Short mmCIF file of C-alpha atoms in Angstrom, two decimals:
data_model
loop_
_atom_site.label_atom_id
_atom_site.label_comp_id
_atom_site.label_asym_id
_atom_site.label_seq_id
_atom_site.Cartn_x
_atom_site.Cartn_y
_atom_site.Cartn_z
CA VAL V 240 -15.45 25.44 5.52
CA GLY V 241 -16.04 27.70 2.55
CA VAL V 242 -13.71 27.55 -0.43
CA SER V 243 -12.99 30.74 -2.31
CA LYS V 244 -15.07 31.60 -5.34
CA GLY V 245 -13.48 34.75 -6.55
CA ALA V 246 -10.26 36.36 -7.67
CA ILE V 247 -8.31 39.60 -7.64
CA VAL V 248 -9.34 42.11 -10.31
CA ASP V 249 -7.22 45.25 -10.67
CA GLY V 250 -5.86 44.84 -7.16
CA LYS V 251 -9.22 44.19 -5.44
CA TRP V 252 -10.71 40.92 -4.21
CA THR V 253 -13.82 40.31 -6.30
CA PRO V 254 -16.27 37.57 -5.28
CA GLY V 255 -17.34 35.36 -8.19
CA ALA V 256 -14.67 36.70 -10.52
CA ALA V 257 -12.76 34.31 -12.80
CA PRO V 258 -10.53 36.48 -14.99
CA SER V 259 -9.42 34.86 -18.25
CA ASN V 260 -6.12 36.72 -18.23
CA SER V 261 -3.79 37.02 -15.26
CA THR V 262 -0.98 39.45 -14.56
CA GLN V 263 2.32 37.84 -15.59
CA LEU V 264 5.00 38.02 -12.92
CA PRO V 265 8.71 38.36 -13.82
CA ASN V 266 9.74 34.93 -12.44
CA THR V 267 13.11 36.28 -11.38
CA ALA V 268 14.64 37.02 -8.00
CA ASP V 269 17.43 39.29 -6.79
CA THR V 270 19.10 37.38 -3.96
CA SER V 271 20.51 40.61 -2.54
CA HIS V 272 16.89 41.53 -1.74
CA ASP V 273 14.72 40.42 1.16
CA LEU V 274 12.66 37.53 -0.28
CA TYR V 275 9.66 35.78 1.29
CA LEU V 276 8.11 32.54 0.06
CA TYR V 277 4.41 32.05 0.83
CA VAL V 278 3.25 28.41 0.82
CA ALA V 279 0.31 26.29 2.02
CA SER V 280 0.78 22.70 3.18
CA PRO V 281 -2.25 21.21 1.34
CA CYS V 282 -1.36 22.66 -2.08
CA PRO V 283 0.77 20.24 -4.16
CA PHE V 284 2.31 23.10 -6.16
CA ALA V 285 3.34 25.10 -3.10
CA HIS V 286 4.49 21.93 -1.37
CA SER V 287 6.77 21.13 -4.32
CA VAL V 288 8.48 24.51 -4.03
CA TRP V 289 8.72 24.15 -0.25
CA MET V 290 10.45 20.79 -0.67
CA ALA V 291 12.83 22.24 -3.27
CA LYS V 292 13.71 25.09 -0.89
CA GLU V 293 14.46 22.64 1.92
CA LEU V 294 16.39 20.19 -0.21
CA LYS V 295 18.53 22.88 -1.80
CA ASN V 296 18.87 24.89 1.43
CA ALA V 297 17.65 28.03 -0.33
CA SER V 298 17.79 30.12 2.83
CA GLN V 299 17.39 33.33 0.83
CA PHE V 300 13.67 32.51 0.68
CA LYS V 301 12.20 33.20 4.12
CA LEU V 302 9.19 30.95 4.63
CA ILE V 303 5.66 32.07 5.48
CA VAL V 304 3.07 29.29 5.76
CA VAL V 305 -0.58 30.30 5.33
CA SER V 306 -3.45 28.59 7.12
CA PRO V 307 -4.34 25.15 5.73
CA VAL V 308 -8.01 26.17 5.97
CA GLN V 309 -9.18 28.13 2.95
CA GLY V 310 -11.93 30.71 3.41
CA GLU V 311 -14.33 32.54 1.14
CA GLU V 312 -11.56 34.99 0.25
CA GLY V 313 -9.04 32.28 -0.50
CA TRP V 314 -5.88 31.48 1.44
CA LYS V 315 -5.79 33.26 4.76
CA PHE V 316 -3.72 33.69 7.92
CA ASP V 317 -4.63 32.78 11.48
CA ALA V 318 -3.13 32.77 14.97
CA SER V 319 -0.89 29.81 14.15
CA HIS V 320 -0.08 30.92 10.61
CA SER V 321 0.57 34.65 10.62
CA ASP V 322 1.86 36.95 7.91
CA THR V 323 5.12 37.87 9.62
CA LEU V 324 6.09 40.23 6.79
CA LEU V 325 3.08 42.42 6.07
CA GLY V 326 0.59 41.50 8.79
CA LYS V 327 -2.21 40.79 6.31
CA SER V 328 -5.26 38.66 7.03
CA HIS V 329 -5.55 37.13 3.53
CA LEU V 330 -3.07 36.24 0.80
CA HIS V 331 -4.94 38.28 -1.79
CA GLN V 332 -3.93 41.37 0.21
CA VAL V 333 -0.27 40.38 -0.22
CA TYR V 334 -0.79 40.24 -3.98
CA SER V 335 -2.41 43.68 -3.97
CA GLU V 336 0.40 45.06 -1.82
CA GLY V 337 2.97 43.89 -4.35
CA ASP V 338 0.97 45.06 -7.37
CA PRO V 339 -1.99 47.41 -6.79
CA HIS V 340 -3.30 46.49 -10.25
CA TYR V 341 -2.77 42.73 -10.09
CA THR V 342 -5.41 40.54 -11.74
CA GLY V 343 -5.61 36.79 -11.15
CA THR V 344 -6.03 34.21 -8.42
CA SER V 345 -4.42 34.56 -5.00
CA SER V 346 -2.51 31.33 -5.39
CA VAL V 347 0.42 29.70 -3.64
CA PRO V 348 3.33 29.46 -4.01
CA LEU V 349 4.21 33.14 -4.11
CA LEU V 350 7.64 34.76 -3.87
CA PHE V 351 7.43 38.33 -2.55
CA ASP V 352 10.32 40.79 -2.85
CA ALA V 353 10.14 42.88 0.33
CA THR V 354 12.99 45.17 -0.75
CA SER V 355 11.18 46.37 -3.87
CA ASN V 356 7.71 45.63 -2.41
CA SER V 357 6.82 43.62 -5.49
CA LEU V 358 5.66 40.19 -6.64
CA ALA V 359 8.54 38.09 -7.96
CA SER V 360 6.95 34.78 -9.02
CA ASN V 361 4.01 32.46 -8.45
CA THR V 362 4.98 29.77 -10.96
CA THR V 363 5.88 26.39 -9.47
CA VAL V 364 8.51 25.24 -11.96
CA GLU V 365 10.21 28.65 -12.06
CA LEU V 366 10.35 28.84 -8.27
CA MET V 367 11.80 25.32 -8.06
CA ASN V 368 14.37 26.42 -10.63
CA LEU V 369 15.24 29.52 -8.58
CA ALA V 370 15.69 27.35 -5.47
CA ASP V 371 17.94 25.09 -7.51
CA GLN V 372 20.04 28.03 -8.72
CA PHE V 373 20.38 29.86 -5.43
CA GLY V 374 20.39 27.04 -2.86
CA SER V 375 23.66 26.30 -1.10
CA ASN V 376 23.32 22.51 -1.41
CA LYS V 377 25.28 21.89 -4.60
CA ASP V 378 25.21 18.10 -4.10
CA VAL V 379 21.70 18.10 -5.58
CA SER V 380 20.77 19.37 -9.05
CA LEU V 381 17.01 19.58 -9.53
CA PHE V 382 17.17 20.31 -13.27
CA PRO V 383 20.18 18.41 -14.68
CA GLN V 384 18.17 17.87 -17.89
CA GLN V 385 16.31 21.15 -18.08
CA LYS V 386 14.10 20.55 -21.12
CA GLU V 387 13.31 16.90 -20.42
CA ILE V 388 12.35 17.54 -16.81
CA ARG V 389 10.27 20.60 -17.71
CA ASP V 390 8.45 18.55 -20.36
CA PHE V 391 7.80 15.79 -17.81
CA LEU V 392 6.44 18.28 -15.28
CA GLY V 393 4.28 19.92 -17.95
CA GLY V 394 2.44 16.66 -18.62
CA LEU V 395 2.22 15.43 -15.05
CA VAL V 396 -0.97 17.24 -14.02
CA GLN V 397 -2.95 15.84 -16.95
CA LYS V 398 -1.72 12.30 -16.35
CA THR V 399 -2.53 12.35 -12.65
CA ASN V 400 -5.75 14.39 -12.47
CA TYR V 401 -7.93 12.48 -10.03
CA SER V 402 -10.36 15.21 -8.92
CA VAL V 403 -12.75 14.16 -11.72
CA ILE V 404 -13.43 10.74 -10.12
CA PHE V 405 -15.32 12.03 -7.10
CA HIS V 406 -19.13 12.10 -6.95
CA LYS V 407 -19.16 9.35 -9.62
CA THR V 408 -20.31 5.75 -9.75
CA ASP V 409 -17.63 3.11 -9.24
CA GLU V 410 -17.75 2.35 -12.97
CA GLU V 411 -17.26 6.00 -13.90
CA ALA V 412 -14.50 6.39 -11.30
CA ALA V 413 -12.71 3.32 -12.63
CA LYS V 414 -12.70 4.80 -16.12
CA GLY V 415 -11.42 8.13 -14.77
CA LEU V 416 -8.63 6.31 -12.94
CA GLU V 417 -7.39 4.43 -16.01
CA PRO V 418 -4.84 7.12 -17.05
CA ILE V 419 -3.43 7.29 -13.50
CA HIS V 420 -3.14 3.51 -13.18
CA GLN V 421 -1.49 3.35 -16.62
CA PHE V 422 0.95 6.10 -15.66
CA LEU V 423 1.82 4.31 -12.41
CA GLY V 424 2.41 1.06 -14.27
CA GLU V 425 4.67 2.68 -16.85
CA LEU V 426 6.62 4.54 -14.19
CA ASP V 427 7.00 1.37 -12.13
CA ALA V 428 8.50 -0.44 -15.14
CA LYS V 429 10.88 2.46 -15.81
CA LEU V 430 12.08 2.35 -12.20
CA ASN V 431 13.16 -1.28 -12.51
CA ASP V 432 16.57 -0.05 -13.66
CA GLN V 433 16.97 3.23 -11.80
CA LYS V 434 16.29 4.78 -8.42
CA PHE V 435 14.58 7.99 -9.54
CA THR V 436 12.67 9.27 -12.57
CA PHE V 437 15.68 10.61 -14.45
CA GLY V 438 18.41 8.27 -13.20
CA ASN V 439 19.82 7.59 -9.77
CA GLU V 440 19.77 11.13 -8.38
CA ILE V 441 16.73 13.01 -7.09
CA THR V 442 15.45 15.83 -9.35
CA ALA V 443 12.51 18.23 -9.53
CA ALA V 444 10.53 15.47 -11.27
CA ASP V 445 10.69 13.26 -8.18
CA ILE V 446 9.69 16.09 -5.85
CA ARG V 447 6.61 16.85 -7.95
CA LEU V 448 5.80 13.14 -8.20
CA PHE V 449 5.97 12.83 -4.44
CA ALA V 450 3.63 15.82 -3.96
CA VAL V 451 1.08 14.44 -6.42
CA LEU V 452 1.19 10.73 -5.63
CA MET V 453 1.21 11.21 -1.88
CA ARG V 454 -2.01 13.20 -2.29
CA TYR V 455 -3.49 10.59 -4.62
CA GLN V 456 -2.86 7.99 -1.90
CA LEU V 457 -4.34 10.19 0.84
CA HIS V 458 -7.36 11.39 -1.13
CA CYS V 459 -8.38 8.44 -3.29
CA VAL V 460 -7.19 5.15 -1.83
CA GLY V 461 -9.71 3.83 0.65
CA THR V 462 -12.30 6.42 -0.40
CA VAL V 463 -12.82 5.70 -4.12
CA ALA V 464 -13.24 1.94 -4.43
CA PRO V 465 -11.44 1.37 -7.77
CA ALA V 466 -8.37 3.43 -6.79
CA ARG V 467 -5.27 1.25 -6.62
CA SER V 468 -2.75 1.94 -3.90
CA VAL V 469 0.65 3.32 -4.84
CA LYS V 470 1.97 0.35 -2.84
CA ASP V 471 0.66 -1.90 -5.65
CA PHE V 472 3.51 -0.45 -7.72
CA PRO V 473 6.58 -1.41 -5.64
CA ASN V 474 9.16 0.65 -7.50
CA VAL V 475 6.99 3.77 -7.35
CA TRP V 476 6.36 3.18 -3.64
CA ARG V 477 10.12 2.86 -3.10
CA LEU V 478 10.64 6.19 -4.89
CA ILE V 479 7.99 7.87 -2.71
CA LYS V 480 9.67 6.63 0.46
CA ASP V 481 13.12 7.62 -0.81
CA VAL V 482 11.96 11.18 -1.51
CA TYR V 483 10.29 11.42 1.91
CA ASN V 484 13.54 10.38 3.60
CA THR V 485 15.78 12.69 1.55
CA GLY V 486 17.20 15.72 3.34
CA ASN V 487 14.63 17.63 5.37
CA ILE V 488 11.65 16.85 3.15
CA LYS V 489 9.66 15.00 5.81
CA SER V 490 9.44 18.26 7.81
CA THR V 491 7.24 19.72 5.05
CA VAL V 492 4.63 16.93 5.14
CA PHE V 493 1.40 17.53 7.10
CA GLN V 494 -0.87 14.66 6.16
CA ASP V 495 -3.92 15.60 8.24
CA GLU V 496 -3.94 19.14 6.85
CA ILE V 497 -3.66 17.79 3.30
CA ARG V 498 -6.55 15.36 3.82
CA ASP V 499 -8.84 17.79 5.64
CA TRP V 500 -8.40 20.56 3.05
CA PHE V 501 -9.12 18.27 0.10
CA PHE V 502 -12.16 16.49 1.53
CA SER V 503 -13.62 19.84 2.57
CA LYS V 504 -12.96 21.34 -0.86
CA MET V 505 -14.52 18.36 -2.67
CA ASN V 506 -17.37 17.99 -0.13
CA VAL V 507 -16.47 14.33 0.30
CA GLN V 508 -16.28 12.16 3.40
CA PRO V 509 -13.12 10.02 3.60
CA GLY V 510 -13.84 6.33 3.14
CA PRO V 511 -13.66 3.83 6.00
CA ASN V 512 -10.31 2.52 4.72
CA SER V 513 -8.79 5.93 4.07
CA THR V 514 -5.74 6.48 6.28
CA THR V 515 -2.59 8.52 6.56
CA ILE V 516 0.56 7.06 5.03
CA ASP V 517 3.11 5.03 6.97
CA PHE V 518 6.32 5.85 5.12
CA SER V 519 8.23 3.20 7.08
CA SER V 520 6.26 0.23 5.73
#
């Protein structure tokens, strides 16, 4: 399966392009408009927004799920994952429809305003924040500590970047895994006295953690020898299971699609001990 090597330049898909500057979207939404949220199950960023939408019951965002198989022109649609709004074959065409001069990647998540035929947002944290604002489930607040949670989310990718450990020796992989193992240990200690990352109520931090650490478990454990299982950190494992069993979140989890997309993208064969996750154990 080919993985896209290109981007949108002035509204046109351009193979090999990697623009240094991308069109900035407004990151706002008018809930009186017809809004469509494009997501892909393998993408941890899109998955985080999808979970936030479900947890908050943000029904204003109508869901469109793209194919979990990425092609040479990026995210695409197929018979089982159709663009029910615009009838496009690729996501980059949705971007160009919303802004004929858009420049950047055709990434998910994407919020499309069908009333104004425009691009509303493709920023994970802002879309989670919009779901938090507009969702009807007021029993959950995803950003009760706005700055602290945003700061946590801002540093999460760097602390949990595991893509660099593939195609390495075990010694090199072990060194690359040190920051992740350290992060897991520190988080496990913090969770001795509380259920979730910022207290005893689920927030956006826990949703993003779930998206990232579930993928770490699926992609690394059993394939990269030095990778420690999340289950080695009992409080973190408890948090992962608690998030999975909160609200309707489990309906957004497609483990085989997540695994297949990543191993194809990285050109890696899953290890003999690599398995899907049993969230009941």
